[in-house]
GROMACS .gro file of C-alpha atoms in nm:
model
  194
    1UNK     CA    1  10.334  14.767  12.882
    2UNK     CA    2  10.473  14.516  12.632
    3UNK     CA    3  10.830  14.586  12.735
    4UNK     CA    4  10.796  14.345  13.025
    5UNK     CA    5  10.615  14.070  12.834
    6UNK     CA    6  10.873  13.960  12.578
    7UNK     CA    7  10.944  13.626  12.743
    8UNK     CA    8  10.576  13.551  12.799
    9UNK     CA    9  10.492  13.627  12.436
   10UNK     CA   10  10.771  13.399  12.313
   11UNK     CA   11  10.646  13.128  12.547
   12UNK     CA   12  10.292  13.163  12.405
   13UNK     CA   13  10.422  13.126  12.052
   14UNK     CA   14  10.645  12.830  12.134
   15UNK     CA   15  10.412  12.631  12.360
   16UNK     CA   16  10.096  12.687  12.156
   17UNK     CA   17  10.267  12.675  11.813
   18UNK     CA   18  10.099  12.998  11.706
   19UNK     CA   19  10.185  13.337  11.566
   20UNK     CA   20  10.146  13.598  11.840
   21UNK     CA   21  10.056  13.958  11.765
   22UNK     CA   22  10.072  14.186  12.067
   23UNK     CA   23  10.033  14.560  12.101
   24UNK     CA   24  10.026  14.833  12.363
   25UNK     CA   25   9.698  15.016  12.413
   26UNK     CA   26   9.702  15.381  12.315
   27UNK     CA   27   9.851  15.574  12.606
   28UNK     CA   28  10.040  15.270  12.744
   29UNK     CA   29  10.409  15.191  12.715
   30UNK     CA   30  10.569  15.409  12.449
   31UNK     CA   31  10.254  15.468  12.247
   32UNK     CA   32  10.101  15.811  12.212
   33UNK     CA   33   9.740  15.905  12.254
   34UNK     CA   34   9.501  15.876  12.542
   35UNK     CA   35   9.414  15.558  12.725
   36UNK     CA   36   9.037  15.537  12.757
   37UNK     CA   37   8.765  15.284  12.692
   38UNK     CA   38   8.681  15.402  12.340
   39UNK     CA   39   9.046  15.403  12.226
   40UNK     CA   40   9.138  15.071  12.387
   41UNK     CA   41   8.842  14.890  12.231
   42UNK     CA   42   8.891  15.058  11.892
   43UNK     CA   43   9.260  14.962  11.895
   44UNK     CA   44   9.166  14.599  11.955
   45UNK     CA   45   8.939  14.592  11.651
   46UNK     CA   46   9.195  14.776  11.436
   47UNK     CA   47   9.467  14.525  11.525
   48UNK     CA   48   9.230  14.233  11.461
   49UNK     CA   49   9.135  14.368  11.119
   50UNK     CA   50   9.502  14.421  11.033
   51UNK     CA   51   9.586  14.062  11.130
   52UNK     CA   52   9.288  13.928  10.934
   53UNK     CA   53   9.397  14.120  10.623
   54UNK     CA   54   9.755  13.986  10.615
   55UNK     CA   55   9.775  13.765  10.305
   56UNK     CA   56  10.038  13.532  10.455
   57UNK     CA   57   9.799  13.449  10.741
   58UNK     CA   58   9.494  13.402  10.522
   59UNK     CA   59   9.281  13.122  10.655
   60UNK     CA   60   9.448  13.102  10.996
   61UNK     CA   61   9.186  13.161  11.265
   62UNK     CA   62   9.227  13.457  11.496
   63UNK     CA   63   9.194  13.365  11.864
   64UNK     CA   64   9.203  13.679  12.077
   65UNK     CA   65   9.353  13.641  12.420
   66UNK     CA   66   9.332  13.899  12.692
   67UNK     CA   67   9.449  13.922  13.049
   68UNK     CA   68   9.316  14.170  13.304
   69UNK     CA   69   9.212  14.488  13.116
   70UNK     CA   70   9.319  14.309  12.797
   71UNK     CA   71   9.020  14.079  12.844
   72UNK     CA   72   8.785  14.367  12.757
   73UNK     CA   73   8.988  14.433  12.440
   74UNK     CA   74   8.994  14.063  12.347
   75UNK     CA   75   8.616  14.040  12.387
   76UNK     CA   76   8.568  14.343  12.164
   77UNK     CA   77   8.792  14.192  11.895
   78UNK     CA   78   8.620  13.853  11.920
   79UNK     CA   79   8.275  14.005  11.878
   80UNK     CA   80   8.362  14.246  11.598
   81UNK     CA   81   8.560  13.988  11.398
   82UNK     CA   82   8.338  13.694  11.494
   83UNK     CA   83   8.638  13.486  11.588
   84UNK     CA   84   8.593  13.113  11.644
   85UNK     CA   85   8.776  13.118  11.977
   86UNK     CA   86   8.854  13.346  12.270
   87UNK     CA   87   9.086  13.304  12.567
   88UNK     CA   88   9.032  13.516  12.877
   89UNK     CA   89   9.273  13.524  13.167
   90UNK     CA   90   9.202  13.690  13.502
   91UNK     CA   91   8.965  13.950  13.363
   92UNK     CA   92   8.645  14.113  13.486
   93UNK     CA   93   8.272  14.148  13.432
   94UNK     CA   94   8.331  14.524  13.421
   95UNK     CA   95   8.595  14.760  13.551
   96UNK     CA   96   8.327  14.945  13.742
   97UNK     CA   97   8.227  14.623  13.926
   98UNK     CA   98   8.583  14.587  14.051
   99UNK     CA   99   8.616  14.955  14.142
  100UNK     CA  100   8.281  14.958  14.323
  101UNK     CA  101   8.390  14.660  14.534
  102UNK     CA  102   8.697  14.856  14.648
  103UNK     CA  103   8.552  15.205  14.689
  104UNK     CA  104   8.229  15.114  14.862
  105UNK     CA  105   8.157  15.460  15.008
  106UNK     CA  106   8.165  15.642  14.672
  107UNK     CA  107   7.902  15.633  14.394
  108UNK     CA  108   8.156  15.476  14.158
  109UNK     CA  109   7.894  15.356  13.910
  110UNK     CA  110   7.791  15.717  13.854
  111UNK     CA  111   8.139  15.868  13.855
  112UNK     CA  112   8.347  15.623  13.650
  113UNK     CA  113   8.372  15.711  13.280
  114UNK     CA  114   8.563  15.408  13.155
  115UNK     CA  115   8.347  15.125  13.283
  116UNK     CA  116   8.446  14.853  13.033
  117UNK     CA  117   8.114  14.664  13.041
  118UNK     CA  118   8.251  14.326  12.937
  119UNK     CA  119   7.956  14.144  13.092
  120UNK     CA  120   7.722  14.318  12.848
  121UNK     CA  121   7.956  14.273  12.550
  122UNK     CA  122   8.014  13.901  12.607
  123UNK     CA  123   7.641  13.840  12.560
  124UNK     CA  124   7.711  13.883  12.186
  125UNK     CA  125   7.976  13.609  12.170
  126UNK     CA  126   7.886  13.252  12.080
  127UNK     CA  127   8.224  13.104  11.981
  128UNK     CA  128   8.447  12.874  12.186
  129UNK     CA  129   8.574  13.037  12.503
  130UNK     CA  130   8.828  12.939  12.765
  131UNK     CA  131   8.844  13.147  13.080
  132UNK     CA  132   9.103  13.118  13.356
  133UNK     CA  133   9.103  13.286  13.696
  134UNK     CA  134   9.306  13.230  14.008
  135UNK     CA  135   9.142  13.197  14.347
  136UNK     CA  136   9.429  13.406  14.491
  137UNK     CA  137   9.376  13.704  14.258
  138UNK     CA  138   9.361  14.007  14.487
  139UNK     CA  139   9.339  14.265  14.205
  140UNK     CA  140   9.039  14.123  14.016
  141UNK     CA  141   8.861  13.889  14.258
  142UNK     CA  142   8.741  13.566  14.101
  143UNK     CA  143   8.370  13.646  14.144
  144UNK     CA  144   8.403  13.909  13.870
  145UNK     CA  145   8.552  13.651  13.635
  146UNK     CA  146   8.270  13.408  13.714
  147UNK     CA  147   8.011  13.681  13.655
  148UNK     CA  148   8.157  13.743  13.309
  149UNK     CA  149   8.160  13.371  13.230
  150UNK     CA  150   7.798  13.331  13.336
  151UNK     CA  151   7.693  13.611  13.099
  152UNK     CA  152   7.844  13.442  12.791
  153UNK     CA  153   7.577  13.256  12.589
  154UNK     CA  154   7.823  13.020  12.421
  155UNK     CA  155   7.751  12.650  12.454
  156UNK     CA  156   8.124  12.589  12.408
  157UNK     CA  157   8.275  12.763  12.707
  158UNK     CA  158   8.482  12.649  13.002
  159UNK     CA  159   8.582  12.824  13.324
  160UNK     CA  160   8.895  12.712  13.506
  161UNK     CA  161   8.947  12.818  13.865
  162UNK     CA  162   9.320  12.785  13.929
  163UNK     CA  163   9.413  12.722  14.295
  164UNK     CA  164   9.673  12.962  14.434
  165UNK     CA  165   9.703  13.169  14.113
  166UNK     CA  166   9.745  13.541  14.175
  167UNK     CA  167   9.679  13.822  13.930
  168UNK     CA  168  10.038  13.860  13.807
  169UNK     CA  169  10.153  13.499  13.837
  170UNK     CA  170  10.278  13.298  13.540
  171UNK     CA  171  10.034  13.077  13.351
  172UNK     CA  172   9.950  12.747  13.517
  173UNK     CA  173  10.008  12.410  13.353
  174UNK     CA  174   9.630  12.385  13.316
  175UNK     CA  175   9.638  12.697  13.098
  176UNK     CA  176   9.892  12.543  12.861
  177UNK     CA  177   9.702  12.215  12.830
  178UNK     CA  178   9.362  12.374  12.767
  179UNK     CA  179   9.484  12.656  12.544
  180UNK     CA  180   9.683  12.409  12.333
  181UNK     CA  181   9.374  12.191  12.292
  182UNK     CA  182   9.166  12.489  12.182
  183UNK     CA  183   9.424  12.607  11.931
  184UNK     CA  184   9.460  12.257  11.788
  185UNK     CA  185   9.084  12.214  11.761
  186UNK     CA  186   9.041  12.546  11.581
  187UNK     CA  187   9.338  12.513  11.350
  188UNK     CA  188   9.354  12.135  11.297
  189UNK     CA  189   9.730  12.160  11.282
  190UNK     CA  190  10.014  11.981  11.446
  191UNK     CA  191  10.302  12.190  11.309
  192UNK     CA  192  10.475  12.500  11.446
  193UNK     CA  193  10.427  12.862  11.340
  194UNK     CA  194  10.491  12.961  10.983
   0.00000   0.00000   0.00000
């Protein structure tokens, strides 16, 4: 729900000197529709195409960033738009991997409709990727972030294990340093947002 992220979005824009476009998935926040895998991934591509087609942003690289479930959407956008960069924060190899680790007595892999197979999708991404995960994340354990990272074929990827970082904690200083370096490398700019 974007309603609770206003300060974080402003901080992203200010600290990284970028334009930030954020949206609620269908069925989240005040949006209509149904939240499911097909809609969430389609929404990501639709937003990415809209951003790409804005004349005032022509030539500015799109760098999808996703946290938690948003990681699956960011991966989808990065693959479909062939973006030069991707930032993933505390996300998973697949939603079904996480669910199966919690509900060990149920055949979750057979029952779960919205599996979000990010591990399979990331195999199609070869751009620059930064991935952050806290070792104190008790919602998406770090092994699922590492599994996703290992599946990415990019030769320009980095995984940062952040000590003490929980799932809903604020970004670490390491995040700001590394994300800023990626943005600068991909945009070759030193000025603020336009």
